[in-house]
């Protein structure tokens, strides 16, 4: 019974098995000295038994020796402790990797809910708008809308606009500029566009005029609502 207990995890829990081995071991470690190691199977066999790599049928013939040779029993106990330790480390490593996956998923979820720290960009599409003349916005057109949270403007210029430097401005309806910036327009996929930094956080919401021009030309104006 004890023999199987040391090898067969099915019949005994690891705890039972350890209890039996401990009880046996207290005597076994001392009472069967074998200084010449007569008839010892060698460490490879002990290791294969301790690591449960050897079929029980094959291990059977060594069991009498193991329970009657203190040096072998001691070696076997040490190997088995090492096996348990390694197995525990594997279990812990698996548990740790599960925690890491859960942690990363939680972290991703947290940031998804919170929203990524992206720079808010407003797209102002002037491509299909009629080209206004002078400082007045075309009264028949829907105003552009921009959030005051934006930090960057991406302006699609009216179709046919040339590349090169442009000045951009947001002015009150009275005509004073609350934002003045500039950028270089470039043609990409048939559209001419300008990107420019724009900090509108200190500008109050309301009705404004968005203006764009080539340097030293007349402003083209579009009604704009800052939200
Ligand atoms: Zn031995």
Tab-separated table of C-alpha atoms and ligand atoms in Angstrom:
chain	number	residue	atom	x	y	z
A	1	UNK	CA	0.000	0.000	0.000
A	2	UNK	CA	2.730	2.417	0.903
A	3	UNK	CA	4.537	1.466	-2.239
A	4	UNK	CA	1.730	2.567	-4.439
A	5	UNK	CA	1.147	5.631	-2.388
A	6	UNK	CA	4.561	6.946	-3.316
A	7	UNK	CA	3.886	6.559	-7.014
A	8	UNK	CA	0.240	6.584	-7.695
A	9	UNK	CA	-1.440	9.929	-7.373
A	10	UNK	CA	-4.804	8.417	-8.278
A	11	UNK	CA	-5.331	6.402	-5.115
A	12	UNK	CA	-4.014	9.007	-2.708
A	13	UNK	CA	-4.062	12.720	-2.580
A	14	UNK	CA	-0.687	14.421	-2.495
A	15	UNK	CA	-1.312	15.192	1.140
A	16	UNK	CA	-2.038	11.582	2.085
A	17	UNK	CA	0.962	10.501	0.125
A	18	UNK	CA	3.200	12.934	1.963
A	19	UNK	CA	1.884	11.838	5.337
A	20	UNK	CA	2.599	8.214	4.591
A	21	UNK	CA	6.048	9.011	3.258
A	22	UNK	CA	6.826	11.202	6.239
A	23	UNK	CA	5.890	8.432	8.645
A	24	UNK	CA	7.923	5.934	6.708
A	25	UNK	CA	10.735	8.371	6.154
A	26	UNK	CA	11.439	9.067	9.784
A	27	UNK	CA	12.584	5.488	10.172
A	28	UNK	CA	13.868	4.971	6.697
A	29	UNK	CA	16.276	7.869	6.702
A	30	UNK	CA	18.386	6.258	9.439
A	31	UNK	CA	17.596	2.646	9.940
A	32	UNK	CA	18.923	1.178	6.737
A	33	UNK	CA	22.433	2.478	6.291
A	34	UNK	CA	24.017	1.302	3.078
A	35	UNK	CA	27.387	3.032	2.895
A	36	UNK	CA	28.561	0.946	-0.048
A	37	UNK	CA	25.291	1.545	-1.877
A	38	UNK	CA	24.966	-2.161	-2.513
A	39	UNK	CA	22.260	-2.920	-5.069
A	40	UNK	CA	21.289	0.731	-5.496
A	41	UNK	CA	19.477	1.496	-8.750
A	42	UNK	CA	21.323	4.758	-9.499
A	43	UNK	CA	20.128	8.320	-9.577
A	44	UNK	CA	18.563	8.121	-13.032
A	45	UNK	CA	16.101	5.445	-11.943
A	46	UNK	CA	15.355	7.299	-8.696
A	47	UNK	CA	14.710	10.442	-10.654
A	48	UNK	CA	12.359	8.765	-13.103
A	49	UNK	CA	10.375	7.271	-10.246
A	50	UNK	CA	10.281	10.531	-8.282
A	51	UNK	CA	9.195	12.473	-11.364
A	52	UNK	CA	6.565	9.821	-12.142
A	53	UNK	CA	8.140	9.168	-15.493
A	54	UNK	CA	8.607	5.438	-14.933
A	55	UNK	CA	5.575	3.169	-15.289
A	56	UNK	CA	4.596	1.591	-11.994
A	57	UNK	CA	5.146	-1.918	-13.390
A	58	UNK	CA	8.720	-1.034	-14.169
A	59	UNK	CA	9.279	0.780	-10.883
A	60	UNK	CA	7.859	-2.090	-8.853
A	61	UNK	CA	11.108	-3.992	-8.709
A	62	UNK	CA	12.905	-1.076	-7.054
A	63	UNK	CA	10.372	-0.400	-4.349
A	64	UNK	CA	11.645	-3.019	-1.919
A	65	UNK	CA	15.070	-1.509	-2.250
A	66	UNK	CA	13.853	2.043	-1.734
A	67	UNK	CA	12.091	1.078	1.462
A	68	UNK	CA	15.123	-0.715	2.811
A	69	UNK	CA	17.995	1.585	1.808
A	70	UNK	CA	18.278	4.862	3.684
A	71	UNK	CA	20.623	6.588	1.183
A	72	UNK	CA	18.288	5.775	-1.717
A	73	UNK	CA	15.270	6.797	0.271
A	74	UNK	CA	16.954	10.092	1.146
A	75	UNK	CA	17.883	10.739	-2.500
A	76	UNK	CA	14.400	9.775	-3.597
A	77	UNK	CA	12.800	12.139	-1.043
A	78	UNK	CA	14.965	15.024	-2.192
A	79	UNK	CA	14.180	14.369	-5.848
A	80	UNK	CA	10.507	14.156	-5.073
A	81	UNK	CA	10.593	17.425	-3.137
A	82	UNK	CA	12.297	19.001	-6.166
A	83	UNK	CA	9.601	17.591	-8.442
A	84	UNK	CA	6.852	19.030	-6.228
A	85	UNK	CA	8.607	22.358	-6.101
A	86	UNK	CA	8.917	22.466	-9.876
A	87	UNK	CA	5.309	21.462	-10.349
A	88	UNK	CA	4.231	24.158	-7.896
A	89	UNK	CA	6.299	26.699	-9.811
A	90	UNK	CA	4.575	25.641	-13.030
A	91	UNK	CA	1.189	26.064	-11.382
A	92	UNK	CA	2.233	29.464	-10.053
A	93	UNK	CA	3.600	30.477	-13.447
A	94	UNK	CA	0.291	29.551	-15.107
A	95	UNK	CA	-1.621	31.423	-12.411
A	96	UNK	CA	0.653	34.428	-12.876
A	97	UNK	CA	0.173	34.424	-16.647
A	98	UNK	CA	-3.593	34.285	-16.165
A	99	UNK	CA	-3.334	37.259	-13.815
A	100	UNK	CA	-1.248	39.121	-16.386
A	101	UNK	CA	-3.820	38.466	-19.120
A	102	UNK	CA	-6.650	39.541	-16.807
A	103	UNK	CA	-4.604	42.575	-15.792
A	104	UNK	CA	-3.880	43.628	-19.359
A	105	UNK	CA	-7.519	43.111	-20.337
A	106	UNK	CA	-8.629	45.186	-17.353
A	107	UNK	CA	-6.125	47.879	-18.166
A	108	UNK	CA	-7.285	47.969	-21.809
A	109	UNK	CA	-10.917	48.127	-20.668
A	110	UNK	CA	-10.101	50.922	-18.232
A	111	UNK	CA	-8.521	53.019	-20.955
A	112	UNK	CA	-11.240	52.169	-23.422
A	113	UNK	CA	-13.824	53.481	-20.995
A	114	UNK	CA	-11.777	56.467	-20.041
A	115	UNK	CA	-10.993	57.244	-23.673
A	116	UNK	CA	-7.504	57.422	-25.106
A	117	UNK	CA	-5.583	60.648	-24.609
A	118	UNK	CA	-5.827	61.675	-28.252
A	119	UNK	CA	-5.411	65.193	-29.584
A	120	UNK	CA	-8.836	66.319	-30.664
A	121	UNK	CA	-8.862	67.438	-34.236
A	122	UNK	CA	-11.682	69.323	-35.904
A	123	UNK	CA	-12.216	68.706	-39.586
A	124	UNK	CA	-13.450	71.769	-41.453
A	125	UNK	CA	-14.561	70.702	-44.881
A	126	UNK	CA	-14.861	73.624	-47.278
A	127	UNK	CA	-14.700	71.517	-50.426
A	128	UNK	CA	-18.343	71.681	-51.355
A	129	UNK	CA	-18.995	75.185	-50.108
A	130	UNK	CA	-19.374	78.077	-52.415
A	131	UNK	CA	-16.366	80.355	-52.370
A	132	UNK	CA	-17.375	83.496	-50.507
A	133	UNK	CA	-15.877	86.826	-51.391
A	134	UNK	CA	-14.662	89.389	-48.932
A	135	UNK	CA	-15.006	89.378	-45.169
A	136	UNK	CA	-18.659	88.373	-45.118
A	137	UNK	CA	-19.742	84.782	-44.757
A	138	UNK	CA	-22.267	83.429	-47.219
A	139	UNK	CA	-25.533	83.790	-45.244
A	140	UNK	CA	-27.300	80.901	-46.967
A	141	UNK	CA	-24.882	78.230	-45.752
A	142	UNK	CA	-24.916	76.052	-42.680
A	143	UNK	CA	-22.290	77.305	-40.191
A	144	UNK	CA	-19.239	75.180	-39.513
A	145	UNK	CA	-19.170	73.715	-36.016
A	146	UNK	CA	-16.091	73.237	-33.865
A	147	UNK	CA	-15.692	72.129	-30.266
A	148	UNK	CA	-13.624	74.373	-28.007
A	149	UNK	CA	-11.845	71.194	-26.856
A	150	UNK	CA	-10.008	70.821	-30.144
A	151	UNK	CA	-6.292	71.330	-30.288
A	152	UNK	CA	-5.871	70.948	-34.005
A	153	UNK	CA	-7.661	71.957	-37.170
A	154	UNK	CA	-7.702	69.944	-40.358
A	155	UNK	CA	-9.071	72.198	-43.078
A	156	UNK	CA	-10.089	70.883	-46.494
A	157	UNK	CA	-9.880	73.870	-48.792
A	158	UNK	CA	-12.426	74.530	-51.555
A	159	UNK	CA	-11.917	72.357	-54.614
A	160	UNK	CA	-9.282	73.743	-56.956
A	161	UNK	CA	-7.360	75.540	-54.185
A	162	UNK	CA	-3.640	75.602	-54.794
A	163	UNK	CA	-0.967	74.219	-52.496
A	164	UNK	CA	1.264	76.478	-50.449
A	165	UNK	CA	1.086	78.736	-47.392
A	166	UNK	CA	-2.258	79.904	-46.026
A	167	UNK	CA	-3.355	82.022	-43.109
A	168	UNK	CA	-6.215	80.849	-40.930
A	169	UNK	CA	-8.198	82.954	-38.534
A	170	UNK	CA	-11.198	82.735	-36.268
A	171	UNK	CA	-12.749	86.134	-35.709
A	172	UNK	CA	-15.695	87.405	-33.744
A	173	UNK	CA	-18.671	88.614	-35.774
A	174	UNK	CA	-17.391	92.110	-34.959
A	175	UNK	CA	-14.172	91.331	-36.845
A	176	UNK	CA	-11.538	90.894	-34.095
A	177	UNK	CA	-9.444	87.747	-34.311
A	178	UNK	CA	-9.596	85.259	-31.411
A	179	UNK	CA	-7.269	82.828	-33.147
A	180	UNK	CA	-4.706	83.418	-35.854
A	181	UNK	CA	-2.588	80.637	-37.237
A	182	UNK	CA	-1.056	79.493	-40.471
A	183	UNK	CA	-0.169	76.345	-42.336
A	184	UNK	CA	1.004	74.972	-45.617
A	185	UNK	CA	-1.652	73.353	-47.781
A	186	UNK	CA	-0.798	70.194	-49.621
A	187	UNK	CA	-2.630	68.126	-52.190
A	188	UNK	CA	-3.433	64.559	-51.264
A	189	UNK	CA	-5.917	62.225	-52.958
A	190	UNK	CA	-7.344	65.119	-54.930
A	191	UNK	CA	-8.012	67.307	-51.879
A	192	UNK	CA	-5.991	70.305	-50.734
A	193	UNK	CA	-5.777	70.455	-46.957
A	194	UNK	CA	-4.003	72.295	-44.144
A	195	UNK	CA	-3.291	71.096	-40.654
A	196	UNK	CA	-2.711	73.688	-37.956
A	197	UNK	CA	-2.543	73.773	-34.151
A	198	UNK	CA	-5.458	75.646	-32.613
A	199	UNK	CA	-6.047	76.113	-28.901
A	200	UNK	CA	-9.591	77.358	-28.435
A	201	UNK	CA	-9.962	76.521	-24.741
A	202	UNK	CA	-9.843	80.175	-23.660
A	203	UNK	CA	-12.290	81.348	-26.333
A	204	UNK	CA	-15.902	81.523	-25.250
A	205	UNK	CA	-18.510	79.609	-27.190
A	206	UNK	CA	-20.759	81.333	-29.656
A	207	UNK	CA	-20.902	82.560	-33.220
A	208	UNK	CA	-17.699	83.357	-35.049
A	209	UNK	CA	-16.301	83.624	-38.542
A	210	UNK	CA	-13.696	81.206	-39.837
A	211	UNK	CA	-11.402	82.884	-42.346
A	212	UNK	CA	-8.778	81.573	-44.696
A	213	UNK	CA	-6.557	83.258	-47.250
A	214	UNK	CA	-3.304	83.070	-49.148
A	215	UNK	CA	-0.866	85.607	-47.697
A	216	UNK	CA	-1.645	89.137	-48.880
A	217	UNK	CA	-4.934	88.088	-50.434
A	218	UNK	CA	-8.485	88.718	-49.395
A	219	UNK	CA	-10.043	86.622	-46.612
A	220	UNK	CA	-12.624	84.013	-47.494
A	221	UNK	CA	-15.089	83.824	-44.616
A	222	UNK	CA	-17.365	81.049	-43.327
A	223	UNK	CA	-19.818	81.222	-40.440
A	224	UNK	CA	-18.566	79.175	-37.495
A	225	UNK	CA	-20.148	78.105	-34.236
A	226	UNK	CA	-17.848	77.297	-31.324
A	227	UNK	CA	-19.432	74.805	-28.963
B	1	LIG	ZN1	20.018	2.099	-2.312
